[in-house]
Amino acid sequence: MSFMVKWIMRFIDEATIVIIAGNGGNGCISFRREKYIPKGGPDGGDGGDGGDVYIIADENLNTLVDFYFKKTFNAQNGKNGGSNNCRGKRGADTFIKVPLGTRIIDDDTKKILQDMTHHNQKLKVGNGGWHGLGNTRFKSSINRSPYQKTLGTKGERRTLYLKLMLIADVGVLGLPNAGKSMFVRSISGAKPKVASYPFTTLIPTLGVVNIDNKKFTVADIPGLIKGAAQGVGLGIRFLKHLERCRLLLHLVDIAHSSNVIHLIRDVNIVVSEIKNYNEQLFNKPRWLVFNKIDLLHEKRIQLNVNKIIKDIDWQSRYYLISSVSQKGITKLCSDLVIFIKSSMEKNDLELNKKSDS
Ligand SMILES: Nc1nc2c(ncn2[C@@H]2O[C@H](COP(=O)(O)OP(=O)(O)OP(=O)(O)O)[C@@H](O)[C@H]2O)c(=O)[nH]1
Ligand SMILES: [Mg+2]
């Protein structure tokens, strides 16, 4: 995979931006001067506060690619105060839209500020400066004509690192060409590109599956290959999109080779890449899904699958499917619905326990 492609793809799910909140407007020094009031008192007004900068989650966005073109976001400065006790106008706030699943990190401290997980969720990331005070404020019994004012303070400036991590219930992973995208197409409304060459999928895609009025989301990511952890192929950076999934489906092309040793190697490559990525992903519930069963005789498939399961000592569930003939898909999907429902209930229980304690 060329350096160029990897470079361009960085902008799809990572971005560094600078936010600059508005400065506060300065206070004004002024004295009332009217026809019959030659020596009026002070009438310099306060400045306006600077605008704040917010990040707002928008369900209509899918990537961070817009930040490739625009990297600096300014909120408006507050206007200076005026004579006649005129208060300067407050600077307008700025709202930066990001897709759901974006993690906001302070680039200097590396602290996670928030995960943007629901539509219209708002996070203030930059405070506008305070307004300065006009000379009216400094009037006192001893100083009736103050030549004093304060300046507005500077708006906050911050560098933020944005990292997009898809939020899907089910994540699909496997070697290139295993049939991940075709599977996601066949069960959801998403239309990721399907083709007979590796690395067809370059951008992670989310699909919504609707079964018996129950919905769940599924994420299709680019293929993994041996050495991905060291940056081979598209690397493992896309695995971050699976970190929030409840369950992983590891798709295996059962017709890839007639030699079962090769098939075992295929499975092990992916397993070891997940392991290399991190323990948390490795320990997530994972089911093996043997795909393309329409291409082989049933007996041959069963024989090979049994050998693979035994060789890798697979203890979890496995399925045999074909996205072409649709065999096995209904059973897999209804098991997914059951699994997700119970995982959600477990989550709720854990949340309740936390809020009780
Ligand atoms: N016969 C058969 N072919 C399949 C099946 N599923 C996928 N294919 C074919 O396998 C090839 C690869 O499918 P994709 O869905 O693009 O594979 P992928 O895993 O998304 O590949 P990458 O995006 O490159 O990682 C395509 O030519 C599909 O038509 C299946 O169940 N049976
Ligand atoms: Mg694909």
mmCIF file of C-alpha atoms in Angstrom, residues 5-205:
data_model
loop_
_atom_site.group_PDB
_atom_site.id
_atom_site.type_symbol
_atom_site.label_atom_id
_atom_site.label_comp_id
_atom_site.label_asym_id
_atom_site.label_seq_id
_atom_site.Cartn_x
_atom_site.Cartn_y
_atom_site.Cartn_z
ATOM 1 C CA VAL A 5 -2.819 6.278 0.290
ATOM 2 C CA LYS A 6 -1.934 5.844 3.959
ATOM 3 C CA TRP A 7 -1.208 9.530 4.248
ATOM 4 C CA ILE A 8 -4.518 10.550 2.715
ATOM 5 C CA MET A 9 -6.404 8.057 4.849
ATOM 6 C CA ARG A 10 -5.056 9.580 8.039
ATOM 7 C CA PHE A 11 -7.388 12.481 7.438
ATOM 8 C CA ILE A 12 -10.430 10.296 7.390
ATOM 9 C CA ASP A 13 -10.313 9.388 11.026
ATOM 10 C CA GLU A 14 -7.669 11.578 12.639
ATOM 11 C CA ALA A 15 -7.229 15.323 12.707
ATOM 12 C CA THR A 16 -5.375 17.991 14.629
ATOM 13 C CA ILE A 17 -7.062 21.358 14.853
ATOM 14 C CA VAL A 18 -6.431 24.655 16.583
ATOM 15 C CA ILE A 19 -9.278 26.474 18.257
ATOM 16 C CA ILE A 20 -9.104 30.123 19.229
ATOM 17 C CA ALA A 21 -11.892 31.562 21.299
ATOM 18 C CA GLY A 22 -12.753 35.233 20.868
ATOM 19 C CA ASN A 23 -10.957 37.964 22.817
ATOM 20 C CA GLY A 24 -12.943 40.094 25.184
ATOM 21 C CA GLY A 25 -13.620 43.638 23.958
ATOM 22 C CA ASN A 26 -11.859 46.522 25.738
ATOM 23 C CA GLY A 27 -13.568 48.929 28.054
ATOM 24 C CA CYS A 28 -13.934 52.536 26.828
ATOM 25 C CA ILE A 29 -12.857 55.843 28.336
ATOM 26 C CA SER A 30 -15.329 58.540 27.535
ATOM 27 C CA PHE A 31 -17.063 61.531 29.175
ATOM 28 C CA ARG A 32 -20.478 62.888 28.577
ATOM 29 C CA ARG A 33 -20.244 65.991 26.409
ATOM 30 C CA GLU A 34 -23.518 67.602 25.546
ATOM 31 C CA LYS A 35 -24.595 71.099 24.707
ATOM 32 C CA TYR A 36 -25.687 72.117 28.176
ATOM 33 C CA ILE A 37 -23.611 69.617 30.098
ATOM 34 C CA PRO A 38 -20.005 70.612 29.326
ATOM 35 C CA LYS A 39 -18.483 68.594 32.110
ATOM 36 C CA GLY A 40 -20.555 65.429 32.223
ATOM 37 C CA GLY A 41 -19.418 62.377 34.106
ATOM 38 C CA PRO A 42 -17.733 59.286 32.671
ATOM 39 C CA ASP A 43 -19.824 57.292 30.188
ATOM 40 C CA GLY A 44 -17.382 54.719 28.762
ATOM 41 C CA GLY A 45 -19.082 51.337 28.388
ATOM 42 C CA ASP A 46 -17.738 47.820 28.955
ATOM 43 C CA GLY A 47 -16.523 45.608 26.128
ATOM 44 C CA GLY A 48 -18.346 42.442 25.123
ATOM 45 C CA ASP A 49 -17.180 38.934 26.078
ATOM 46 C CA GLY A 50 -15.372 36.895 23.421
ATOM 47 C CA GLY A 51 -17.259 34.038 21.771
ATOM 48 C CA ASP A 52 -16.748 30.456 22.998
ATOM 49 C CA VAL A 53 -15.777 27.463 20.856
ATOM 50 C CA TYR A 54 -17.899 24.330 21.000
ATOM 51 C CA ILE A 55 -17.667 20.903 19.449
ATOM 52 C CA ILE A 56 -20.976 19.413 18.472
ATOM 53 C CA ALA A 57 -21.709 15.823 17.358
ATOM 54 C CA ASP A 58 -23.578 15.429 14.093
ATOM 55 C CA GLU A 59 -25.019 12.103 12.982
ATOM 56 C CA ASN A 60 -24.886 13.167 9.327
ATOM 57 C CA LEU A 61 -21.085 13.177 9.221
ATOM 58 C CA ASN A 62 -18.936 10.075 8.732
ATOM 59 C CA THR A 63 -15.349 11.239 8.493
ATOM 60 C CA LEU A 64 -12.978 13.926 9.729
ATOM 61 C CA VAL A 65 -11.874 14.705 6.181
ATOM 62 C CA ASP A 66 -13.230 18.283 6.337
ATOM 63 C CA PHE A 67 -10.468 19.091 8.820
ATOM 64 C CA TYR A 68 -7.901 18.441 6.122
ATOM 65 C CA PHE A 69 -8.992 21.681 4.485
ATOM 66 C CA LYS A 70 -9.811 23.726 7.544
ATOM 67 C CA LYS A 71 -7.708 23.364 10.664
ATOM 68 C CA THR A 72 -8.163 26.618 12.577
ATOM 69 C CA PHE A 73 -11.427 27.680 14.134
ATOM 70 C CA ASN A 74 -11.922 31.155 15.561
ATOM 71 C CA ALA A 75 -14.823 32.397 17.568
ATOM 72 C CA GLN A 76 -15.618 36.088 17.189
ATOM 73 C CA ASN A 77 -13.986 38.743 19.359
ATOM 74 C CA GLY A 78 -16.172 40.837 21.636
ATOM 75 C CA LYS A 79 -16.602 44.431 20.445
ATOM 76 C CA ASN A 80 -15.039 47.291 22.408
ATOM 77 C CA GLY A 81 -17.237 49.390 24.642
ATOM 78 C CA GLY A 82 -18.369 52.812 23.394
ATOM 79 C CA SER A 83 -19.294 56.192 24.741
ATOM 80 C CA ASN A 84 -22.755 56.843 26.080
ATOM 81 C CA ASN A 85 -22.335 53.706 28.239
ATOM 82 C CA CYS A 86 -22.598 51.551 25.165
ATOM 83 C CA ARG A 87 -21.680 47.975 25.928
ATOM 84 C CA GLY A 88 -19.690 46.182 23.205
ATOM 85 C CA LYS A 89 -21.459 43.299 21.513
ATOM 86 C CA ARG A 90 -20.588 39.778 22.660
ATOM 87 C CA GLY A 91 -18.596 37.786 20.080
ATOM 88 C CA ALA A 92 -20.489 34.983 18.342
ATOM 89 C CA ASP A 93 -19.700 31.390 19.405
ATOM 90 C CA THR A 94 -18.282 28.890 16.934
ATOM 91 C CA PHE A 95 -19.588 25.358 16.588
ATOM 92 C CA ILE A 96 -17.384 22.659 15.087
ATOM 93 C CA LYS A 97 -19.283 19.643 13.806
ATOM 94 C CA VAL A 98 -17.796 16.164 14.192
ATOM 95 C CA PRO A 99 -19.187 12.681 13.460
ATOM 96 C CA LEU A 100 -20.548 10.465 16.219
ATOM 97 C CA GLY A 101 -17.728 8.416 17.702
ATOM 98 C CA THR A 102 -15.175 11.234 17.693
ATOM 99 C CA ARG A 103 -12.883 11.320 20.699
ATOM 100 C CA ILE A 104 -11.679 14.805 21.647
ATOM 101 C CA ILE A 105 -8.181 14.870 23.094
ATOM 102 C CA ASP A 106 -6.173 17.851 24.348
ATOM 103 C CA ASP A 107 -3.054 17.643 22.199
ATOM 104 C CA ASP A 108 -0.779 19.216 24.819
ATOM 105 C CA THR A 109 -1.814 17.257 27.896
ATOM 106 C CA LYS A 110 -3.012 14.176 25.936
ATOM 107 C CA LYS A 111 -6.031 14.139 28.222
ATOM 108 C CA ILE A 112 -9.287 12.751 26.784
ATOM 109 C CA LEU A 113 -11.811 15.557 27.056
ATOM 110 C CA GLN A 114 -14.848 13.644 25.848
ATOM 111 C CA ASP A 115 -16.225 10.996 23.520
ATOM 112 C CA MET A 116 -18.921 12.417 21.286
ATOM 113 C CA THR A 117 -21.470 9.622 21.171
ATOM 114 C CA HIS A 118 -24.909 11.110 20.552
ATOM 115 C CA HIS A 119 -26.398 13.534 18.072
ATOM 116 C CA ASN A 120 -26.180 17.200 19.123
ATOM 117 C CA GLN A 121 -23.921 16.417 22.100
ATOM 118 C CA LYS A 122 -22.078 19.637 22.885
ATOM 119 C CA LEU A 123 -18.676 20.215 24.452
ATOM 120 C CA LYS A 124 -17.189 23.617 25.215
ATOM 121 C CA VAL A 125 -13.519 23.468 24.228
ATOM 122 C CA GLY A 126 -12.530 27.117 24.390
ATOM 123 C CA ASN A 127 -13.663 29.915 26.676
ATOM 124 C CA GLY A 128 -14.008 33.360 25.211
ATOM 125 C CA GLY A 129 -12.075 36.190 26.904
ATOM 126 C CA TRP A 130 -13.660 38.395 29.571
ATOM 127 C CA HIS A 131 -14.862 41.867 28.656
ATOM 128 C CA GLY A 132 -12.870 44.905 29.761
ATOM 129 C CA LEU A 133 -14.500 47.546 31.940
ATOM 130 C CA GLY A 134 -15.325 51.071 30.808
ATOM 131 C CA ASN A 135 -14.418 54.130 32.871
ATOM 132 C CA THR A 136 -17.977 54.451 34.221
ATOM 133 C CA ARG A 137 -17.122 51.501 36.450
ATOM 134 C CA PHE A 138 -14.313 53.409 38.124
ATOM 135 C CA LYS A 139 -16.335 56.436 39.141
ATOM 136 C CA SER A 140 -16.302 57.025 42.883
ATOM 137 C CA SER A 141 -16.858 59.829 45.354
ATOM 138 C CA ILE A 142 -13.161 60.661 45.263
ATOM 139 C CA ASN A 143 -12.656 60.228 41.549
ATOM 140 C CA ARG A 144 -15.461 61.636 39.510
ATOM 141 C CA SER A 145 -13.560 61.694 36.220
ATOM 142 C CA PRO A 146 -11.650 58.435 36.082
ATOM 143 C CA TYR A 147 -9.277 57.918 33.190
ATOM 144 C CA GLN A 148 -9.256 54.244 33.865
ATOM 145 C CA LYS A 149 -10.442 51.216 31.926
ATOM 146 C CA THR A 150 -9.449 47.572 31.593
ATOM 147 C CA LEU A 151 -8.656 45.591 28.481
ATOM 148 C CA GLY A 152 -10.547 42.472 27.508
ATOM 149 C CA THR A 153 -8.684 39.221 28.177
ATOM 150 C CA LYS A 154 -7.510 36.881 25.447
ATOM 151 C CA GLY A 155 -9.706 33.994 24.303
ATOM 152 C CA GLU A 156 -8.485 30.491 25.042
ATOM 153 C CA ARG A 157 -6.290 28.879 22.408
ATOM 154 C CA ARG A 158 -5.942 25.137 22.277
ATOM 155 C CA THR A 159 -4.719 22.394 20.014
ATOM 156 C CA LEU A 160 -7.052 19.420 19.855
ATOM 157 C CA TYR A 161 -6.489 15.983 18.471
ATOM 158 C CA LEU A 162 -9.629 14.369 17.072
ATOM 159 C CA LYS A 163 -9.819 10.626 16.694
ATOM 160 C CA LEU A 164 -12.813 8.990 15.073
ATOM 161 C CA MET A 165 -13.766 5.582 16.375
ATOM 162 C CA LEU A 166 -16.906 4.090 14.874
ATOM 163 C CA ILE A 167 -19.603 3.064 17.301
ATOM 164 C CA ALA A 168 -20.973 -0.250 16.123
ATOM 165 C CA ASP A 169 -22.433 -3.235 17.945
ATOM 166 C CA VAL A 170 -20.672 -5.712 15.685
ATOM 167 C CA GLY A 171 -17.272 -5.332 14.031
ATOM 168 C CA VAL A 172 -16.291 -7.434 11.028
ATOM 169 C CA LEU A 173 -12.634 -8.223 10.474
ATOM 170 C CA GLY A 174 -10.556 -10.646 8.472
ATOM 171 C CA LEU A 175 -7.978 -10.954 5.714
ATOM 172 C CA PRO A 176 -8.461 -8.929 2.535
ATOM 173 C CA ASN A 177 -10.952 -10.569 0.186
ATOM 174 C CA ALA A 178 -12.559 -12.662 2.957
ATOM 175 C CA GLY A 179 -15.924 -11.220 1.956
ATOM 176 C CA LYS A 180 -16.409 -8.744 4.805
ATOM 177 C CA SER A 181 -17.967 -6.008 2.707
ATOM 178 C CA MET A 182 -20.234 -8.390 0.819
ATOM 179 C CA PHE A 183 -21.448 -9.805 4.130
ATOM 180 C CA VAL A 184 -22.155 -6.305 5.486
ATOM 181 C CA ARG A 185 -23.968 -5.445 2.245
ATOM 182 C CA SER A 186 -26.063 -8.563 2.423
ATOM 183 C CA ILE A 187 -27.288 -7.967 5.974
ATOM 184 C CA SER A 188 -27.524 -4.172 6.163
ATOM 185 C CA GLY A 189 -28.491 -1.136 4.168
ATOM 186 C CA ALA A 190 -24.837 -0.114 3.773
ATOM 187 C CA LYS A 191 -23.271 -0.404 0.342
ATOM 188 C CA PRO A 192 -19.514 -0.770 0.811
ATOM 189 C CA LYS A 193 -17.617 -1.590 -2.373
ATOM 190 C CA VAL A 194 -17.093 -5.300 -3.094
ATOM 191 C CA ALA A 195 -14.407 -6.537 -5.480
ATOM 192 C CA SER A 196 -12.149 -9.490 -6.029
ATOM 193 C CA TYR A 197 -8.929 -7.687 -5.177
ATOM 194 C CA PRO A 198 -7.412 -7.025 -1.761
ATOM 195 C CA PHE A 199 -7.857 -3.677 -0.010
ATOM 196 C CA THR A 200 -11.087 -2.882 -1.759
ATOM 197 C CA THR A 201 -12.278 -1.306 1.450
ATOM 198 C CA LEU A 202 -10.232 1.738 2.395
ATOM 199 C CA ILE A 203 -12.734 3.600 4.502
ATOM 200 C CA PRO A 204 -14.553 1.953 7.407
ATOM 201 C CA THR A 205 -18.306 1.809 6.820
#
